[in-house]
Coordinates of C-alpha atoms and ligand atoms in Angstrom, one line a residue:
X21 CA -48.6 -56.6 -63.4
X22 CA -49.8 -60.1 -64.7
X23 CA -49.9 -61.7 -60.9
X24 CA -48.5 -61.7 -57.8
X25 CA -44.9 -63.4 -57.7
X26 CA -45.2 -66.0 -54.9
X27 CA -41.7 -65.7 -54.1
X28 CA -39.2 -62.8 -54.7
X29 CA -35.3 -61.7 -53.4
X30 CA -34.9 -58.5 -52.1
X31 CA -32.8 -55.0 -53.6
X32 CA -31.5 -52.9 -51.3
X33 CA -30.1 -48.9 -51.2
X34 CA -27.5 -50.2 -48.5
X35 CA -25.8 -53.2 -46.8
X36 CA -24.4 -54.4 -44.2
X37 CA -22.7 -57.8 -43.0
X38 CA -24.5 -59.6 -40.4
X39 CA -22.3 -61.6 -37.6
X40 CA -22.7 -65.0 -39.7
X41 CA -20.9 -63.4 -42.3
X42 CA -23.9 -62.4 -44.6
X43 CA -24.2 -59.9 -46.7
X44 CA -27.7 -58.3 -45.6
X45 CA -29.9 -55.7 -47.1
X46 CA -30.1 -52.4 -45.7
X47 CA -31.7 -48.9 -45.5
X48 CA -34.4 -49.1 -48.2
X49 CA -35.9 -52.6 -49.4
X50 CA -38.0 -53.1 -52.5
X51 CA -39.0 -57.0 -54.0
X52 CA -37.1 -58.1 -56.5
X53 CA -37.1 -60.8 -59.2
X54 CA -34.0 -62.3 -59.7
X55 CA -33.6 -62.5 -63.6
X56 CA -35.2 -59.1 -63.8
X57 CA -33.7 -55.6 -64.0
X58 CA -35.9 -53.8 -62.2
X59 CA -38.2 -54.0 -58.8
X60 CA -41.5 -55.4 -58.2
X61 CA -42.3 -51.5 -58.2
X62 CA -41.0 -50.5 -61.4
X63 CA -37.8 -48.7 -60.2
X64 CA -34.8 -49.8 -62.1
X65 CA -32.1 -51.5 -60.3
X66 CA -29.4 -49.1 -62.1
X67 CA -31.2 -46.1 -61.7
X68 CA -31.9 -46.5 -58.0
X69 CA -28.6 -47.7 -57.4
X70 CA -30.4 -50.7 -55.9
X71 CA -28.0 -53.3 -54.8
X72 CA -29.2 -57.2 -55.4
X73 CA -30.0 -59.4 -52.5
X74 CA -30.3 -62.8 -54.4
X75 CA -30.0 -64.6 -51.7
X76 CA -32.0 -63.1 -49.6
X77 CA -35.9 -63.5 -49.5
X78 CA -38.7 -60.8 -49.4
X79 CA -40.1 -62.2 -46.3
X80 CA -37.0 -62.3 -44.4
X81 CA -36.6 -58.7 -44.6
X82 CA -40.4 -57.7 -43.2
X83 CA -39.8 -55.9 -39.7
X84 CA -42.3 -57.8 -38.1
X85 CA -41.1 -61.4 -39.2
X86 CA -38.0 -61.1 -41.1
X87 CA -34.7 -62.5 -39.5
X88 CA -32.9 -60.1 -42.3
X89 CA -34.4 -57.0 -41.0
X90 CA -32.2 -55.7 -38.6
X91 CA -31.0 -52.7 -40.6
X92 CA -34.0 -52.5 -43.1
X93 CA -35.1 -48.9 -42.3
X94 CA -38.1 -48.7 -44.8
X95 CA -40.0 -51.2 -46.9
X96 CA -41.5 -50.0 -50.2
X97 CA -45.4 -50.1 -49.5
X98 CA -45.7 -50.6 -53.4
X99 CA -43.7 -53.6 -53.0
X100 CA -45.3 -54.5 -50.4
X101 CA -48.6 -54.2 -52.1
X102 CA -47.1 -56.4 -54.7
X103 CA -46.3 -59.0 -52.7
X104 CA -49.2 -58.9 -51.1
X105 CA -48.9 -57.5 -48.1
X106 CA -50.8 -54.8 -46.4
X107 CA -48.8 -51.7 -46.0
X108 CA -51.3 -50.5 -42.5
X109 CA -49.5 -53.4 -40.4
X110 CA -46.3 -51.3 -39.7
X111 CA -47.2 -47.4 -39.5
X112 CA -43.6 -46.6 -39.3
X113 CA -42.8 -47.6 -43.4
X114 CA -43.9 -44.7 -44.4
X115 CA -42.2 -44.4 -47.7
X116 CA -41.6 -40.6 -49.3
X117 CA -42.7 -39.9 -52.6
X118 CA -40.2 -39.6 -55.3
X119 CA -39.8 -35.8 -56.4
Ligands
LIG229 ZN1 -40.4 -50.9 -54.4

């Protein structure tokens, strides 16, 4: 990857609509560039059956200090890593390998 994207939306494997009315990611979370077809990992949107969170943002979605997080379950640690976090601050996202 050429850098770090300062700033990225969010693809999910679920949803959900918050009590405002939102439509907020769920289940799995990976980053996502809007404009791009795939994540910040490599998975394709299509493949993954990702759903597109435009207008949500990466941060909002973190468990520790997102406001979107309620119902995120796991957060890619590859994504993660792309975005520059580090994947040891929340134990608990263990993400399984693909087969
Ligand atoms: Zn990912």
């Amino acid at each position: 990857m050429p850098r770090v994207p300062s700033r990225a939306s969010v693809a999910a494997t679920g949803t959900w609509v918050d009590p405002d009315g939102i439509r907020a990611p769920a289940g799995e979370v990976h980053a996502w560039l809007p404009g791009t077809n795939q994540t910040v990992c490599g998975l394709s949107l299509h493949r993954a059956r990702l759903r597109r969170f435009a207008h949500v943002d990466w941060r909002d979605v973190q468990p520790s200090t997102g406001r979107d997080a309620d119902e995120v379950q796991v957060v890619c640690p590859r994504c993660a890593a792309g975005m520059g976090h580090r994947r040891d601050s929340r134990p608990w996202t263990r993400h399984d390998p693909r087969p």
